[in-house]
Amino acid sequence: MTGDGTTSNVLIIGELLKQADLYISEGLHPRIVTEGFEAAKEKALEILEQVKITKEMDRETLLNVARTSLRTKVHRELADVLTEAVVDAVLAVKNPNEPIDLFMVEIMEMKHKTESDTK
């Protein structure tokens, strides 16, 4: 199963920091390393902009994204239960043609309930 990329990102960032530490220990100024990271970020964003594929953010696409992410964080059965609840909750607070306001999303602790009792 392919996940949401969290582990890959951690590994890449760890390696970048390891290499930066080597350069700094050899006398390179940290500001130069920072400028290099910034230049690499800008180039990566430029390339991603060129190769991106526009996809309609319909309910089915959102379900697939949520399911993929949740299955890497909780067990499969719970992920399948939560997927629709999460997507429906986000769609309920989303205004058309605007980014999702994450301040409209609240996580509440349920006392004496199980994780699958969510609504």
mmCIF file of N, CA and C in Angstrom:
data_model
loop_
_atom_site.group_PDB
_atom_site.id
_atom_site.type_symbol
_atom_site.label_atom_id
_atom_site.label_comp_id
_atom_site.label_asym_id
_atom_site.label_seq_id
_atom_site.Cartn_x
_atom_site.Cartn_y
_atom_site.Cartn_z
ATOM 1 N N MET A 1 0.841 -1.182 0.000
ATOM 2 C CA MET A 1 0.000 0.000 0.000
ATOM 3 C C MET A 1 0.888 1.248 0.000
ATOM 4 N N THR A 2 0.495 2.212 -0.756
ATOM 5 C CA THR A 2 1.185 3.489 -0.788
ATOM 6 C C THR A 2 0.557 4.391 0.254
ATOM 7 N N GLY A 3 1.393 5.111 0.987
ATOM 8 C CA GLY A 3 0.882 5.975 2.043
ATOM 9 C C GLY A 3 0.806 7.420 1.611
ATOM 10 N N ASP A 4 0.839 8.291 2.602
ATOM 11 C CA ASP A 4 0.687 9.719 2.333
ATOM 12 C C ASP A 4 2.023 10.452 2.222
ATOM 13 N N GLY A 5 3.132 9.725 2.305
ATOM 14 C CA GLY A 5 4.443 10.326 2.103
ATOM 15 C C GLY A 5 5.120 10.843 3.357
ATOM 16 N N THR A 6 4.522 10.645 4.521
ATOM 17 C CA THR A 6 5.102 11.163 5.758
ATOM 18 C C THR A 6 6.491 10.587 6.007
ATOM 19 N N THR A 7 6.622 9.274 5.939
ATOM 20 C CA THR A 7 7.917 8.637 6.192
ATOM 21 C C THR A 7 8.947 9.081 5.163
ATOM 22 N N SER A 8 8.559 9.137 3.908
ATOM 23 C CA SER A 8 9.486 9.583 2.863
ATOM 24 C C SER A 8 9.983 10.996 3.138
ATOM 25 N N ASN A 9 9.076 11.878 3.534
ATOM 26 C CA ASN A 9 9.468 13.256 3.839
ATOM 27 C C ASN A 9 10.436 13.323 5.007
ATOM 28 N N VAL A 10 10.169 12.558 6.047
ATOM 29 C CA VAL A 10 11.056 12.553 7.210
ATOM 30 C C VAL A 10 12.445 12.063 6.811
ATOM 31 N N LEU A 11 12.510 11.012 5.998
ATOM 32 C CA LEU A 11 13.806 10.479 5.565
ATOM 33 C C LEU A 11 14.573 11.484 4.707
ATOM 34 N N ILE A 12 13.877 12.136 3.785
ATOM 35 C CA ILE A 12 14.538 13.127 2.922
ATOM 36 C C ILE A 12 15.041 14.309 3.747
ATOM 37 N N ILE A 13 14.213 14.816 4.635
ATOM 38 C CA ILE A 13 14.616 15.954 5.471
ATOM 39 C C ILE A 13 15.785 15.569 6.371
ATOM 40 N N GLY A 14 15.731 14.360 6.929
ATOM 41 C CA GLY A 14 16.838 13.892 7.758
ATOM 42 C C GLY A 14 18.147 13.857 6.989
ATOM 43 N N GLU A 15 18.102 13.371 5.761
ATOM 44 C CA GLU A 15 19.314 13.310 4.934
ATOM 45 C C GLU A 15 19.797 14.710 4.557
ATOM 46 N N LEU A 16 18.877 15.609 4.246
ATOM 47 C CA LEU A 16 19.273 16.989 3.942
ATOM 48 C C LEU A 16 19.972 17.633 5.141
ATOM 49 N N LEU A 17 19.430 17.413 6.330
ATOM 50 C CA LEU A 17 20.042 17.980 7.534
ATOM 51 C C LEU A 17 21.400 17.341 7.825
ATOM 52 N N LYS A 18 21.512 16.053 7.572
ATOM 53 C CA LYS A 18 22.794 15.360 7.759
ATOM 54 C C LYS A 18 23.857 15.944 6.834
ATOM 55 N N GLN A 19 23.492 16.140 5.572
ATOM 56 C CA GLN A 19 24.433 16.720 4.613
ATOM 57 C C GLN A 19 24.765 18.171 4.974
ATOM 58 N N ALA A 20 23.762 18.919 5.420
ATOM 59 C CA ALA A 20 24.002 20.306 5.827
ATOM 60 C C ALA A 20 24.985 20.345 6.990
ATOM 61 N N ASP A 21 24.829 19.431 7.936
ATOM 62 C CA ASP A 21 25.732 19.364 9.083
ATOM 63 C C ASP A 21 27.171 19.098 8.635
ATOM 64 N N LEU A 22 27.330 18.211 7.653
ATOM 65 C CA LEU A 22 28.674 17.928 7.129
ATOM 66 C C LEU A 22 29.305 19.183 6.524
ATOM 67 N N TYR A 23 28.537 19.893 5.707
ATOM 68 C CA TYR A 23 29.063 21.108 5.076
ATOM 69 C C TYR A 23 29.407 22.171 6.119
ATOM 70 N N ILE A 24 28.546 22.335 7.100
ATOM 71 C CA ILE A 24 28.788 23.344 8.137
ATOM 72 C C ILE A 24 30.020 22.970 8.963
ATOM 73 N N SER A 25 30.167 21.679 9.276
ATOM 74 C CA SER A 25 31.340 21.247 10.052
ATOM 75 C C SER A 25 32.639 21.422 9.261
ATOM 76 N N GLU A 26 32.535 21.485 7.931
ATOM 77 C CA GLU A 26 33.710 21.735 7.088
ATOM 78 C C GLU A 26 33.964 23.229 6.885
ATOM 79 N N GLY A 27 33.134 24.071 7.510
ATOM 80 C CA GLY A 27 33.377 25.505 7.479
ATOM 81 C C GLY A 27 32.427 26.328 6.631
ATOM 82 N N LEU A 28 31.506 25.692 5.939
ATOM 83 C CA LEU A 28 30.554 26.456 5.134
ATOM 84 C C LEU A 28 29.591 27.190 6.067
ATOM 85 N N HIS A 29 29.341 28.444 5.769
ATOM 86 C CA HIS A 29 28.457 29.232 6.633
ATOM 87 C C HIS A 29 27.018 28.710 6.523
ATOM 88 N N PRO A 30 26.328 28.590 7.656
ATOM 89 C CA PRO A 30 24.940 28.092 7.633
ATOM 90 C C PRO A 30 24.022 28.897 6.719
ATOM 91 N N ARG A 31 24.314 30.185 6.559
ATOM 92 C CA ARG A 31 23.484 31.027 5.684
ATOM 93 C C ARG A 31 23.564 30.537 4.235
ATOM 94 N N ILE A 32 24.725 30.061 3.810
ATOM 95 C CA ILE A 32 24.888 29.535 2.449
ATOM 96 C C ILE A 32 24.053 28.267 2.283
ATOM 97 N N VAL A 33 24.062 27.423 3.310
ATOM 98 C CA VAL A 33 23.247 26.196 3.270
ATOM 99 C C VAL A 33 21.772 26.566 3.168
ATOM 100 N N THR A 34 21.352 27.534 3.968
ATOM 101 C CA THR A 34 19.958 27.986 3.948
ATOM 102 C C THR A 34 19.578 28.526 2.573
ATOM 103 N N GLU A 35 20.449 29.310 1.974
ATOM 104 C CA GLU A 35 20.184 29.843 0.638
ATOM 105 C C GLU A 35 20.094 28.720 -0.393
ATOM 106 N N GLY A 36 20.914 27.694 -0.235
ATOM 107 C CA GLY A 36 20.845 26.533 -1.125
ATOM 108 C C GLY A 36 19.526 25.791 -0.986
ATOM 109 N N PHE A 37 19.087 25.614 0.255
ATOM 110 C CA PHE A 37 17.786 24.972 0.483
ATOM 111 C C PHE A 37 16.665 25.789 -0.154
ATOM 112 N N GLU A 38 16.745 27.099 -0.005
ATOM 113 C CA GLU A 38 15.718 27.982 -0.569
ATOM 114 C C GLU A 38 15.705 27.895 -2.094
ATOM 115 N N ALA A 39 16.880 27.890 -2.712
ATOM 116 C CA ALA A 39 16.965 27.777 -4.175
ATOM 117 C C ALA A 39 16.413 26.432 -4.646
ATOM 118 N N ALA A 40 16.729 25.377 -3.914
ATOM 119 C CA ALA A 40 16.224 24.046 -4.267
ATOM 120 C C ALA A 40 14.705 23.991 -4.128
ATOM 121 N N LYS A 41 14.185 24.621 -3.089
ATOM 122 C CA LYS A 41 12.729 24.660 -2.894
ATOM 123 C C LYS A 41 12.046 25.368 -4.056
ATOM 124 N N GLU A 42 12.593 26.516 -4.439
ATOM 125 C CA GLU A 42 12.004 27.279 -5.546
ATOM 126 C C GLU A 42 12.022 26.472 -6.843
ATOM 127 N N LYS A 43 13.129 25.779 -7.108
ATOM 128 C CA LYS A 43 13.229 24.966 -8.323
ATOM 129 C C LYS A 43 12.237 23.810 -8.272
ATOM 130 N N ALA A 44 12.119 23.164 -7.117
ATOM 131 C CA ALA A 44 11.169 22.053 -6.971
ATOM 132 C C ALA A 44 9.738 22.533 -7.194
ATOM 133 N N LEU A 45 9.392 23.691 -6.635
ATOM 134 C CA LEU A 45 8.045 24.237 -6.831
ATOM 135 C C LEU A 45 7.793 24.577 -8.295
ATOM 136 N N GLU A 46 8.804 25.095 -8.964
ATOM 137 C CA GLU A 46 8.690 25.415 -10.394
ATOM 138 C C GLU A 46 8.415 24.145 -11.210
ATOM 139 N N ILE A 47 9.154 23.097 -10.930
ATOM 140 C CA ILE A 47 8.968 21.832 -11.654
ATOM 141 C C ILE A 47 7.603 21.230 -11.343
ATOM 142 N N LEU A 48 7.215 21.249 -10.081
ATOM 143 C CA LEU A 48 5.899 20.713 -9.712
ATOM 144 C C LEU A 48 4.774 21.475 -10.411
ATOM 145 N N GLU A 49 4.938 22.780 -10.533
ATOM 146 C CA GLU A 49 3.933 23.593 -11.229
ATOM 147 C C GLU A 49 3.813 23.168 -12.694
ATOM 148 N N GLN A 50 4.937 22.788 -13.302
ATOM 149 C CA GLN A 50 4.935 22.382 -14.711
ATOM 150 C C GLN A 50 4.315 21.003 -14.923
ATOM 151 N N VAL A 51 4.480 20.107 -13.976
ATOM 152 C CA VAL A 51 4.032 18.721 -14.181
ATOM 153 C C VAL A 51 2.718 18.392 -13.479
ATOM 154 N N LYS A 52 2.157 19.347 -12.766
ATOM 155 C CA LYS A 52 0.934 19.049 -12.018
ATOM 156 C C LYS A 52 -0.219 18.729 -12.964
ATOM 157 N N ILE A 53 -1.121 17.928 -12.464
ATOM 158 C CA ILE A 53 -2.329 17.562 -13.197
ATOM 159 C C ILE A 53 -3.510 18.084 -12.392
ATOM 160 N N THR A 54 -4.315 18.921 -13.007
ATOM 161 C CA THR A 54 -5.474 19.469 -12.322
ATOM 162 C C THR A 54 -6.546 18.395 -12.203
ATOM 163 N N LYS A 55 -7.083 18.254 -11.012
ATOM 164 C CA LYS A 55 -8.103 17.238 -10.747
ATOM 165 C C LYS A 55 -9.255 17.901 -10.017
ATOM 166 N N GLU A 56 -10.449 17.595 -10.452
ATOM 167 C CA GLU A 56 -11.642 18.105 -9.779
ATOM 168 C C GLU A 56 -11.693 17.536 -8.362
ATOM 169 N N MET A 57 -11.870 18.408 -7.385
ATOM 170 C CA MET A 57 -11.929 17.947 -6.000
ATOM 171 C C MET A 57 -13.359 17.538 -5.644
ATOM 172 N N ASP A 58 -13.814 16.484 -6.299
ATOM 173 C CA ASP A 58 -15.147 15.977 -6.008
ATOM 174 C C ASP A 58 -15.092 15.063 -4.781
ATOM 175 N N ARG A 59 -16.237 14.627 -4.331
ATOM 176 C CA ARG A 59 -16.331 13.817 -3.110
ATOM 177 C C ARG A 59 -15.521 12.534 -3.233
ATOM 178 N N GLU A 60 -15.561 11.883 -4.387
ATOM 179 C CA GLU A 60 -14.842 10.616 -4.569
ATOM 180 C C GLU A 60 -13.328 10.813 -4.444
ATOM 181 N N THR A 61 -12.813 11.885 -5.021
ATOM 182 C CA THR A 61 -11.380 12.176 -4.906
ATOM 183 C C THR A 61 -11.008 12.442 -3.455
ATOM 184 N N LEU A 62 -11.820 13.236 -2.769
ATOM 185 C CA LEU A 62 -11.558 13.524 -1.362
ATOM 186 C C LEU A 62 -11.611 12.262 -0.511
ATOM 187 N N LEU A 63 -12.551 11.367 -0.816
ATOM 188 C CA LEU A 63 -12.626 10.094 -0.092
ATOM 189 C C LEU A 63 -11.349 9.286 -0.291
ATOM 190 N N ASN A 64 -10.846 9.238 -1.511
ATOM 191 C CA ASN A 64 -9.622 8.486 -1.792
ATOM 192 C C ASN A 64 -8.418 9.068 -1.053
ATOM 193 N N VAL A 65 -8.313 10.389 -1.039
ATOM 194 C CA VAL A 65 -7.200 11.040 -0.347
ATOM 195 C C VAL A 65 -7.294 10.792 1.157
ATOM 196 N N ALA A 66 -8.482 10.988 1.717
ATOM 197 C CA ALA A 66 -8.667 10.782 3.157
ATOM 198 C C ALA A 66 -8.393 9.334 3.542
ATOM 199 N N ARG A 67 -8.891 8.406 2.762
ATOM 200 C CA ARG A 67 -8.695 6.978 3.056
ATOM 201 C C ARG A 67 -7.209 6.622 3.039
ATOM 202 N N THR A 68 -6.498 7.101 2.022
ATOM 203 C CA THR A 68 -5.061 6.819 1.920
ATOM 204 C C THR A 68 -4.317 7.344 3.139
ATOM 205 N N SER A 69 -4.619 8.564 3.525
ATOM 206 C CA SER A 69 -3.937 9.158 4.669
ATOM 207 C C SER A 69 -4.316 8.463 5.974
ATOM 208 N N LEU A 70 -5.605 8.240 6.186
ATOM 209 C CA LEU A 70 -6.051 7.627 7.437
ATOM 210 C C LEU A 70 -5.529 6.211 7.613
ATOM 211 N N ARG A 71 -5.428 5.466 6.534
ATOM 212 C CA ARG A 71 -4.961 4.077 6.645
ATOM 213 C C ARG A 71 -3.498 3.982 7.058
ATOM 214 N N THR A 72 -2.762 5.074 6.952
ATOM 215 C CA THR A 72 -1.376 5.059 7.427
ATOM 216 C C THR A 72 -1.281 5.496 8.885
ATOM 217 N N LYS A 73 -2.398 5.952 9.457
ATOM 218 C CA LYS A 73 -2.384 6.473 10.826
ATOM 219 C C LYS A 73 -3.149 5.594 11.818
ATOM 220 N N VAL A 74 -4.212 4.952 11.355
ATOM 221 C CA VAL A 74 -5.037 4.102 12.227
ATOM 222 C C VAL A 74 -5.301 2.788 11.506
ATOM 223 N N HIS A 75 -5.829 1.812 12.236
ATOM 224 C CA HIS A 75 -6.065 0.519 11.584
ATOM 225 C C HIS A 75 -7.119 0.647 10.487
ATOM 226 N N ARG A 76 -7.026 -0.253 9.525
ATOM 227 C CA ARG A 76 -7.801 -0.191 8.280
ATOM 228 C C ARG A 76 -9.308 -0.045 8.513
ATOM 229 N N GLU A 77 -9.856 -0.831 9.421
ATOM 230 C CA GLU A 77 -11.304 -0.800 9.657
ATOM 231 C C GLU A 77 -11.742 0.568 10.170
ATOM 232 N N LEU A 78 -10.977 1.132 11.104
ATOM 233 C CA LEU A 78 -11.316 2.453 11.626
ATOM 234 C C LEU A 78 -11.163 3.509 10.535
ATOM 235 N N ALA A 79 -10.123 3.402 9.737
ATOM 236 C CA ALA A 79 -9.927 4.353 8.635
ATOM 237 C C ALA A 79 -11.121 4.339 7.698
ATOM 238 N N ASP A 80 -11.617 3.148 7.398
ATOM 239 C CA ASP A 80 -12.766 3.043 6.494
ATOM 240 C C ASP A 80 -14.017 3.665 7.106
ATOM 241 N N VAL A 81 -14.171 3.542 8.437
ATOM 242 C CA VAL A 81 -15.328 4.145 9.117
ATOM 243 C C VAL A 81 -15.193 5.667 9.137
ATOM 244 N N LEU A 82 -13.997 6.148 9.423
ATOM 245 C CA LEU A 82 -13.794 7.591 9.570
ATOM 246 C C LEU A 82 -13.743 8.350 8.250
ATOM 247 N N THR A 83 -13.378 7.681 7.176
ATOM 248 C CA THR A 83 -13.179 8.362 5.893
ATOM 249 C C THR A 83 -14.384 9.194 5.489
ATOM 250 N N GLU A 84 -15.551 8.593 5.443
ATOM 251 C CA GLU A 84 -16.743 9.342 5.015
ATOM 252 C C GLU A 84 -17.097 10.441 6.002
ATOM 253 N N ALA A 85 -16.960 10.165 7.300
ATOM 254 C CA ALA A 85 -17.287 11.181 8.305
ATOM 255 C C ALA A 85 -16.375 12.399 8.160
ATOM 256 N N VAL A 86 -15.096 12.166 7.937
ATOM 257 C CA VAL A 86 -14.137 13.263 7.795
ATOM 258 C C VAL A 86 -14.432 14.079 6.537
ATOM 259 N N VAL A 87 -14.622 13.404 5.419
ATOM 260 C CA VAL A 87 -14.889 14.112 4.157
ATOM 261 C C VAL A 87 -16.199 14.888 4.249
ATOM 262 N N ASP A 88 -17.232 14.276 4.782
ATOM 263 C CA ASP A 88 -18.517 14.967 4.905
ATOM 264 C C ASP A 88 -18.414 16.179 5.830
ATOM 265 N N ALA A 89 -17.631 16.058 6.899
ATOM 266 C CA ALA A 89 -17.451 17.185 7.817
ATOM 267 C C ALA A 89 -16.736 18.344 7.123
ATOM 268 N N VAL A 90 -15.709 18.035 6.353
ATOM 269 C CA VAL A 90 -14.972 19.082 5.633
ATOM 270 C C VAL A 90 -15.865 19.733 4.583
ATOM 271 N N LEU A 91 -16.611 18.926 3.847
ATOM 272 C CA LEU A 91 -17.505 19.487 2.826
ATOM 273 C C LEU A 91 -18.600 20.350 3.449
ATOM 274 N N ALA A 92 -18.997 20.035 4.670
ATOM 275 C CA ALA A 92 -20.050 20.806 5.340
ATOM 276 C C ALA A 92 -19.588 22.221 5.683
ATOM 277 N N VAL A 93 -18.295 22.412 5.951
ATOM 278 C CA VAL A 93 -17.807 23.739 6.331
ATOM 279 C C VAL A 93 -17.098 24.463 5.190
ATOM 280 N N LYS A 94 -16.936 23.812 4.053
ATOM 281 C CA LYS A 94 -16.224 24.429 2.924
ATOM 282 C C LYS A 94 -17.144 25.357 2.144
ATOM 283 N N ASN A 95 -16.658 26.562 1.911
ATOM 284 C CA ASN A 95 -17.368 27.511 1.060
ATOM 285 C C ASN A 95 -16.877 27.341 -0.373
ATOM 286 N N PRO A 96 -17.777 27.393 -1.349
ATOM 287 C CA PRO A 96 -17.358 27.238 -2.750
ATOM 288 C C PRO A 96 -16.310 28.279 -3.144
ATOM 289 N N ASN A 97 -15.340 27.860 -3.931
ATOM 290 C CA ASN A 97 -14.287 28.728 -4.475
ATOM 291 C C ASN A 97 -13.406 29.382 -3.411
ATOM 292 N N GLU A 98 -13.370 28.805 -2.224
ATOM 293 C CA GLU A 98 -12.503 29.299 -1.159
ATOM 294 C C GLU A 98 -11.756 28.123 -0.555
ATOM 295 N N PRO A 99 -10.545 28.377 -0.042
ATOM 296 C CA PRO A 99 -9.852 27.289 0.648
ATOM 297 C C PRO A 99 -10.612 26.910 1.920
ATOM 298 N N ILE A 100 -10.386 25.710 2.376
ATOM 299 C CA ILE A 100 -11.067 25.244 3.584
ATOM 300 C C ILE A 100 -10.534 26.018 4.787
ATOM 301 N N ASP A 101 -11.443 26.537 5.599
ATOM 302 C CA ASP A 101 -11.080 27.245 6.822
ATOM 303 C C ASP A 101 -10.913 26.211 7.931
ATOM 304 N N LEU A 102 -9.664 25.878 8.250
ATOM 305 C CA LEU A 102 -9.409 24.837 9.241
ATOM 306 C C LEU A 102 -9.841 25.236 10.647
ATOM 307 N N PHE A 103 -10.115 26.513 10.873
ATOM 308 C CA PHE A 103 -10.632 26.933 12.166
ATOM 309 C C PHE A 103 -12.091 26.503 12.347
ATOM 310 N N MET A 104 -12.721 26.083 11.252
ATOM 311 C CA MET A 104 -14.098 25.584 11.324
ATOM 312 C C MET A 104 -14.141 24.090 11.653
ATOM 313 N N VAL A 105 -12.976 23.461 11.750
ATOM 314 C CA VAL A 105 -12.892 22.033 12.061
ATOM 315 C C VAL A 105 -12.463 21.897 13.510
ATOM 316 N N GLU A 106 -13.221 21.138 14.267
ATOM 317 C CA GLU A 106 -12.921 20.954 15.680
ATOM 318 C C GLU A 106 -12.864 19.464 15.989
ATOM 319 N N ILE A 107 -11.844 19.076 16.723
ATOM 320 C CA ILE A 107 -11.728 17.692 17.166
ATOM 321 C C ILE A 107 -12.187 17.650 18.613
ATOM 322 N N MET A 108 -13.155 16.797 18.870
ATOM 323 C CA MET A 108 -13.717 16.702 20.212
ATOM 324 C C MET A 108 -13.473 15.313 20.776
ATOM 325 N N GLU A 109 -13.135 15.269 22.052
ATOM 326 C CA GLU A 109 -12.929 13.993 22.717
ATOM 327 C C GLU A 109 -14.284 13.422 23.121
ATOM 328 N N MET A 110 -14.476 12.143 22.842
ATOM 329 C CA MET A 110 -15.739 11.483 23.187
ATOM 330 C C MET A 110 -15.508 10.626 24.425
ATOM 331 N N LYS A 111 -16.196 10.942 25.483
ATOM 332 C CA LYS A 111 -16.061 10.169 26.714
ATOM 333 C C LYS A 111 -16.992 8.966 26.656
ATOM 334 N N HIS A 112 -16.460 7.821 27.040
ATOM 335 C CA HIS A 112 -17.231 6.573 27.122
ATOM 336 C C HIS A 112 -17.790 6.136 25.774
ATOM 337 N N LYS A 113 -17.098 6.451 24.714
ATOM 338 C CA LYS A 113 -17.500 6.022 23.371
ATOM 339 C C LYS A 113 -16.296 5.373 22.710
ATOM 340 N N THR A 114 -16.536 4.687 21.614
ATOM 341 C CA THR A 114 -15.423 4.114 20.862
ATOM 342 C C THR A 114 -15.159 4.982 19.640
ATOM 343 N N GLU A 115 -14.002 4.759 19.011
ATOM 344 C CA GLU A 115 -13.630 5.578 17.855
ATOM 345 C C GLU A 115 -14.598 5.447 16.691
ATOM 346 N N SER A 116 -15.331 4.344 16.619
ATOM 347 C CA SER A 116 -16.260 4.162 15.499
ATOM 348 C C SER A 116 -17.634 4.777 15.772
ATOM 349 N N ASP A 117 -17.813 5.418 16.929
ATOM 350 C CA ASP A 117 -19.092 6.060 17.254
ATOM 351 C C ASP A 117 -19.171 7.501 16.761
ATOM 352 N N THR A 118 -18.230 7.934 15.970
ATOM 353 C CA THR A 118 -18.196 9.314 15.504
ATOM 354 C C THR A 118 -19.335 9.603 14.534
ATOM 355 N N LYS A 119 -19.716 10.877 14.463
ATOM 356 C CA LYS A 119 -20.777 11.317 13.546
ATOM 357 C C LYS A 119 -20.298 12.545 12.813
#
